[in-house]
Amino acid sequence: MASTNSWTLELESKVSAPRMFRACVMDWHTLAPKLAPHVIDNAHHVEGDGGIGTVRHYNCGSAVPFNAMKKKVEFLDVDKCECKYTVECDGVETSTWNIKMKPTANGGSVAMVECTSKGAHANDMMLKAKESAAEMFKSVEAYLIANPNAYN
């Protein structure tokens, strides 16, 4: 029987919201295989122009419990650093991710990530995805701090 599971992450960063958003959301398909090939082995464009309706296929690494996933952009507001996308992967019927990055008073940012998934194995798989999301966020932050001209 399929179950529905949800989780929320709040992640603080020393990096500004626009830079984190561009790296974590807009260019994730390029950056993830470089920073964490154990999570995302490679990615390729399926359709769209990067905006709403864009679909990308990801081949996953050993750190995640599924082999591949497709991600479709459902909502995107680059100026407000907000997006919503759906993910299709093995064992999960539906998975919806909402990401909002807001600036903080110190020039950094805070990301709110909400995920709701439904499927026979959704709970175990999405808890692992939550761990991977937090790890990847910190990897991107470290990359951006080490490369201050990236994603400006």
PDB file of C-alpha atoms in Angstrom:
ATOM      1  CA  MET A   1       0.000   0.000   0.000  1.00  0.00           C
ATOM      2  CA  ALA A   2       1.289   3.467  -0.875  1.00  0.00           C
ATOM      3  CA  SER A   3       1.943   5.870   1.943  1.00  0.00           C
ATOM      4  CA  THR A   4       2.382   9.635   1.936  1.00  0.00           C
ATOM      5  CA  ASN A   5       5.357  11.164   3.689  1.00  0.00           C
ATOM      6  CA  SER A   6       6.517  14.741   4.148  1.00  0.00           C
ATOM      7  CA  TRP A   7       9.563  16.468   5.518  1.00  0.00           C
ATOM      8  CA  THR A   8      10.951  19.971   5.808  1.00  0.00           C
ATOM      9  CA  LEU A   9      14.521  21.228   5.977  1.00  0.00           C
ATOM     10  CA  GLU A  10      15.670  24.678   7.003  1.00  0.00           C
ATOM     11  CA  LEU A  11      19.267  25.226   5.956  1.00  0.00           C
ATOM     12  CA  GLU A  12      21.294  28.326   6.759  1.00  0.00           C
ATOM     13  CA  SER A  13      24.181  29.484   4.596  1.00  0.00           C
ATOM     14  CA  LYS A  14      26.824  32.195   4.612  1.00  0.00           C
ATOM     15  CA  VAL A  15      26.237  32.566   0.848  1.00  0.00           C
ATOM     16  CA  SER A  16      23.614  34.946  -0.574  1.00  0.00           C
ATOM     17  CA  ALA A  17      20.218  33.606  -1.611  1.00  0.00           C
ATOM     18  CA  PRO A  18      20.604  34.408  -5.343  1.00  0.00           C
ATOM     19  CA  ARG A  19      23.972  32.612  -5.605  1.00  0.00           C
ATOM     20  CA  MET A  20      22.724  29.572  -3.693  1.00  0.00           C
ATOM     21  CA  PHE A  21      19.566  29.473  -5.817  1.00  0.00           C
ATOM     22  CA  ARG A  22      21.462  29.685  -9.104  1.00  0.00           C
ATOM     23  CA  ALA A  23      23.835  26.897  -8.026  1.00  0.00           C
ATOM     24  CA  CYS A  24      21.373  24.613  -6.193  1.00  0.00           C
ATOM     25  CA  VAL A  25      18.390  25.020  -8.502  1.00  0.00           C
ATOM     26  CA  MET A  26      19.181  26.594 -11.851  1.00  0.00           C
ATOM     27  CA  ASP A  27      22.480  24.776 -12.514  1.00  0.00           C
ATOM     28  CA  TRP A  28      22.043  21.700 -10.327  1.00  0.00           C
ATOM     29  CA  HIS A  29      22.241  19.345 -13.308  1.00  0.00           C
ATOM     30  CA  THR A  30      25.763  20.608 -14.052  1.00  0.00           C
ATOM     31  CA  LEU A  31      27.101  21.174 -10.546  1.00  0.00           C
ATOM     32  CA  ALA A  32      25.861  18.054  -8.711  1.00  0.00           C
ATOM     33  CA  PRO A  33      27.909  15.496 -10.694  1.00  0.00           C
ATOM     34  CA  LYS A  34      31.041  17.573 -10.058  1.00  0.00           C
ATOM     35  CA  LEU A  35      30.498  18.079  -6.321  1.00  0.00           C
ATOM     36  CA  ALA A  36      28.913  14.763  -5.375  1.00  0.00           C
ATOM     37  CA  PRO A  37      29.096  12.000  -7.965  1.00  0.00           C
ATOM     38  CA  HIS A  38      28.072   9.547  -5.231  1.00  0.00           C
ATOM     39  CA  VAL A  39      24.665  11.308  -5.240  1.00  0.00           C
ATOM     40  CA  ILE A  40      24.290  12.344  -8.907  1.00  0.00           C
ATOM     41  CA  ASP A  41      26.426  10.504 -11.430  1.00  0.00           C
ATOM     42  CA  ASN A  42      25.296  12.551 -14.440  1.00  0.00           C
ATOM     43  CA  ALA A  43      22.332  14.449 -15.818  1.00  0.00           C
ATOM     44  CA  HIS A  44      20.941  15.361 -19.202  1.00  0.00           C
ATOM     45  CA  HIS A  45      18.315  17.659 -20.593  1.00  0.00           C
ATOM     46  CA  VAL A  46      15.091  16.039 -21.814  1.00  0.00           C
ATOM     47  CA  GLU A  47      12.920  19.031 -22.732  1.00  0.00           C
ATOM     48  CA  GLY A  48      12.308  22.713 -22.060  1.00  0.00           C
ATOM     49  CA  ASP A  49      14.429  25.839 -21.833  1.00  0.00           C
ATOM     50  CA  GLY A  50      15.332  25.764 -18.122  1.00  0.00           C
ATOM     51  CA  GLY A  51      12.069  27.370 -17.036  1.00  0.00           C
ATOM     52  CA  ILE A  52       8.643  25.991 -16.190  1.00  0.00           C
ATOM     53  CA  GLY A  53       8.053  22.661 -17.912  1.00  0.00           C
ATOM     54  CA  THR A  54      11.744  21.788 -18.197  1.00  0.00           C
ATOM     55  CA  VAL A  55      12.510  18.098 -17.624  1.00  0.00           C
ATOM     56  CA  ARG A  56      15.936  16.699 -16.773  1.00  0.00           C
ATOM     57  CA  HIS A  57      16.984  13.069 -16.303  1.00  0.00           C
ATOM     58  CA  TYR A  58      19.467  12.241 -13.521  1.00  0.00           C
ATOM     59  CA  ASN A  59      21.435   9.022 -13.143  1.00  0.00           C
ATOM     60  CA  CYS A  60      21.991   8.574  -9.432  1.00  0.00           C
ATOM     61  CA  GLY A  61      25.061   7.455  -7.546  1.00  0.00           C
ATOM     62  CA  SER A  62      25.477   4.912  -4.779  1.00  0.00           C
ATOM     63  CA  ALA A  63      24.377   7.283  -1.975  1.00  0.00           C
ATOM     64  CA  VAL A  64      20.728   7.328  -3.033  1.00  0.00           C
ATOM     65  CA  PRO A  65      18.309   4.379  -3.018  1.00  0.00           C
ATOM     66  CA  PHE A  66      17.224   4.660  -6.660  1.00  0.00           C
ATOM     67  CA  ASN A  67      19.052   4.416  -9.966  1.00  0.00           C
ATOM     68  CA  ALA A  68      17.552   7.328 -11.846  1.00  0.00           C
ATOM     69  CA  MET A  69      15.074  10.162 -11.535  1.00  0.00           C
ATOM     70  CA  LYS A  70      13.318  12.696 -13.715  1.00  0.00           C
ATOM     71  CA  LYS A  71      12.790  16.204 -12.415  1.00  0.00           C
ATOM     72  CA  LYS A  72      10.187  18.572 -13.906  1.00  0.00           C
ATOM     73  CA  VAL A  73      10.027  22.280 -13.076  1.00  0.00           C
ATOM     74  CA  GLU A  74       6.429  23.157 -12.135  1.00  0.00           C
ATOM     75  CA  PHE A  75       6.980  26.709 -10.807  1.00  0.00           C
ATOM     76  CA  LEU A  76       9.963  29.055 -11.000  1.00  0.00           C
ATOM     77  CA  ASP A  77      10.515  32.608  -9.771  1.00  0.00           C
ATOM     78  CA  VAL A  78      14.224  33.356 -10.095  1.00  0.00           C
ATOM     79  CA  ASP A  79      13.865  36.884  -8.662  1.00  0.00           C
ATOM     80  CA  LYS A  80      12.250  35.550  -5.468  1.00  0.00           C
ATOM     81  CA  CYS A  81      14.511  32.455  -5.400  1.00  0.00           C
ATOM     82  CA  GLU A  82      11.557  30.060  -5.333  1.00  0.00           C
ATOM     83  CA  CYS A  83      10.738  26.911  -7.257  1.00  0.00           C
ATOM     84  CA  LYS A  84       8.571  23.819  -7.201  1.00  0.00           C
ATOM     85  CA  TYR A  85       9.327  20.635  -9.045  1.00  0.00           C
ATOM     86  CA  THR A  86       8.105  17.082  -9.274  1.00  0.00           C
ATOM     87  CA  VAL A  87      10.338  14.044  -9.249  1.00  0.00           C
ATOM     88  CA  GLU A  88       9.720  10.579 -10.679  1.00  0.00           C
ATOM     89  CA  CYS A  89      11.870   7.694  -9.455  1.00  0.00           C
ATOM     90  CA  ASP A  90      11.742   3.978  -8.621  1.00  0.00           C
ATOM     91  CA  GLY A  91       9.397   3.158  -5.717  1.00  0.00           C
ATOM     92  CA  VAL A  92       7.864   6.631  -5.499  1.00  0.00           C
ATOM     93  CA  GLU A  93       4.590   7.425  -7.255  1.00  0.00           C
ATOM     94  CA  THR A  94       4.856  11.172  -6.800  1.00  0.00           C
ATOM     95  CA  SER A  95       7.307  13.502  -5.109  1.00  0.00           C
ATOM     96  CA  THR A  96       6.879  17.272  -4.944  1.00  0.00           C
ATOM     97  CA  TRP A  97       9.658  19.588  -3.796  1.00  0.00           C
ATOM     98  CA  ASN A  98       9.233  23.264  -2.869  1.00  0.00           C
ATOM     99  CA  ILE A  99      12.383  25.344  -2.405  1.00  0.00           C
ATOM    100  CA  LYS A 100      12.537  28.933  -1.173  1.00  0.00           C
ATOM    101  CA  MET A 101      15.755  30.787  -0.434  1.00  0.00           C
ATOM    102  CA  LYS A 102      15.543  33.987   1.556  1.00  0.00           C
ATOM    103  CA  PRO A 103      18.252  36.512   2.396  1.00  0.00           C
ATOM    104  CA  THR A 104      19.408  36.927   5.981  1.00  0.00           C
ATOM    105  CA  ALA A 105      20.552  40.098   7.732  1.00  0.00           C
ATOM    106  CA  ASN A 106      24.209  38.990   7.634  1.00  0.00           C
ATOM    107  CA  GLY A 107      24.276  38.690   3.811  1.00  0.00           C
ATOM    108  CA  GLY A 108      23.766  34.944   3.831  1.00  0.00           C
ATOM    109  CA  SER A 109      20.592  32.996   3.220  1.00  0.00           C
ATOM    110  CA  VAL A 110      18.217  30.435   4.604  1.00  0.00           C
ATOM    111  CA  ALA A 111      16.695  27.744   2.408  1.00  0.00           C
ATOM    112  CA  MET A 112      13.356  26.144   3.172  1.00  0.00           C
ATOM    113  CA  VAL A 113      12.937  22.791   1.446  1.00  0.00           C
ATOM    114  CA  GLU A 114       9.620  20.948   1.690  1.00  0.00           C
ATOM    115  CA  CYS A 115       9.081  17.520   0.183  1.00  0.00           C
ATOM    116  CA  THR A 116       5.926  15.419  -0.019  1.00  0.00           C
ATOM    117  CA  SER A 117       6.109  11.944  -1.517  1.00  0.00           C
ATOM    118  CA  LYS A 118       3.738   9.064  -2.092  1.00  0.00           C
ATOM    119  CA  GLY A 119       4.646   5.480  -2.903  1.00  0.00           C
ATOM    120  CA  ALA A 120       5.241   1.993  -1.591  1.00  0.00           C
ATOM    121  CA  HIS A 121       8.807   2.805  -0.535  1.00  0.00           C
ATOM    122  CA  ALA A 122       8.449   6.572  -0.243  1.00  0.00           C
ATOM    123  CA  ASN A 123       9.277   6.876   3.457  1.00  0.00           C
ATOM    124  CA  ASP A 124      12.675   5.163   3.384  1.00  0.00           C
ATOM    125  CA  MET A 125      13.649   6.624   0.046  1.00  0.00           C
ATOM    126  CA  MET A 126      12.656  10.178   0.880  1.00  0.00           C
ATOM    127  CA  LEU A 127      14.422  10.126   4.246  1.00  0.00           C
ATOM    128  CA  LYS A 128      17.595   9.232   2.363  1.00  0.00           C
ATOM    129  CA  ALA A 129      16.812  12.002  -0.136  1.00  0.00           C
ATOM    130  CA  LYS A 130      16.474  14.425   2.796  1.00  0.00           C
ATOM    131  CA  GLU A 131      19.944  13.466   4.034  1.00  0.00           C
ATOM    132  CA  SER A 132      21.358  13.831   0.525  1.00  0.00           C
ATOM    133  CA  ALA A 133      19.689  17.239   0.068  1.00  0.00           C
ATOM    134  CA  ALA A 134      21.245  18.566   3.279  1.00  0.00           C
ATOM    135  CA  GLU A 135      24.654  17.176   2.320  1.00  0.00           C
ATOM    136  CA  MET A 136      24.477  18.645  -1.168  1.00  0.00           C
ATOM    137  CA  PHE A 137      23.408  22.051   0.153  1.00  0.00           C
ATOM    138  CA  LYS A 138      26.506  22.166   2.363  1.00  0.00           C
ATOM    139  CA  SER A 139      28.700  20.995  -0.536  1.00  0.00           C
ATOM    140  CA  VAL A 140      27.367  23.792  -2.732  1.00  0.00           C
ATOM    141  CA  GLU A 141      27.899  26.326   0.047  1.00  0.00           C
ATOM    142  CA  ALA A 142      31.540  25.207   0.474  1.00  0.00           C
ATOM    143  CA  TYR A 143      32.078  25.372  -3.297  1.00  0.00           C
ATOM    144  CA  LEU A 144      30.652  28.892  -3.516  1.00  0.00           C
ATOM    145  CA  ILE A 145      32.718  30.123  -0.562  1.00  0.00           C
ATOM    146  CA  ALA A 146      35.866  28.663  -2.154  1.00  0.00           C
ATOM    147  CA  ASN A 147      34.900  30.182  -5.538  1.00  0.00           C
ATOM    148  CA  PRO A 148      33.601  33.692  -4.733  1.00  0.00           C
ATOM    149  CA  ASN A 149      33.118  34.617  -8.412  1.00  0.00           C
ATOM    150  CA  ALA A 150      30.974  31.575  -9.232  1.00  0.00           C
ATOM    151  CA  TYR A 151      27.255  32.137  -9.827  1.00  0.00           C
ATOM    152  CA  ASN A 152      27.368  35.912  -9.368  1.00  0.00           C
TER     153      ASN A 152
END
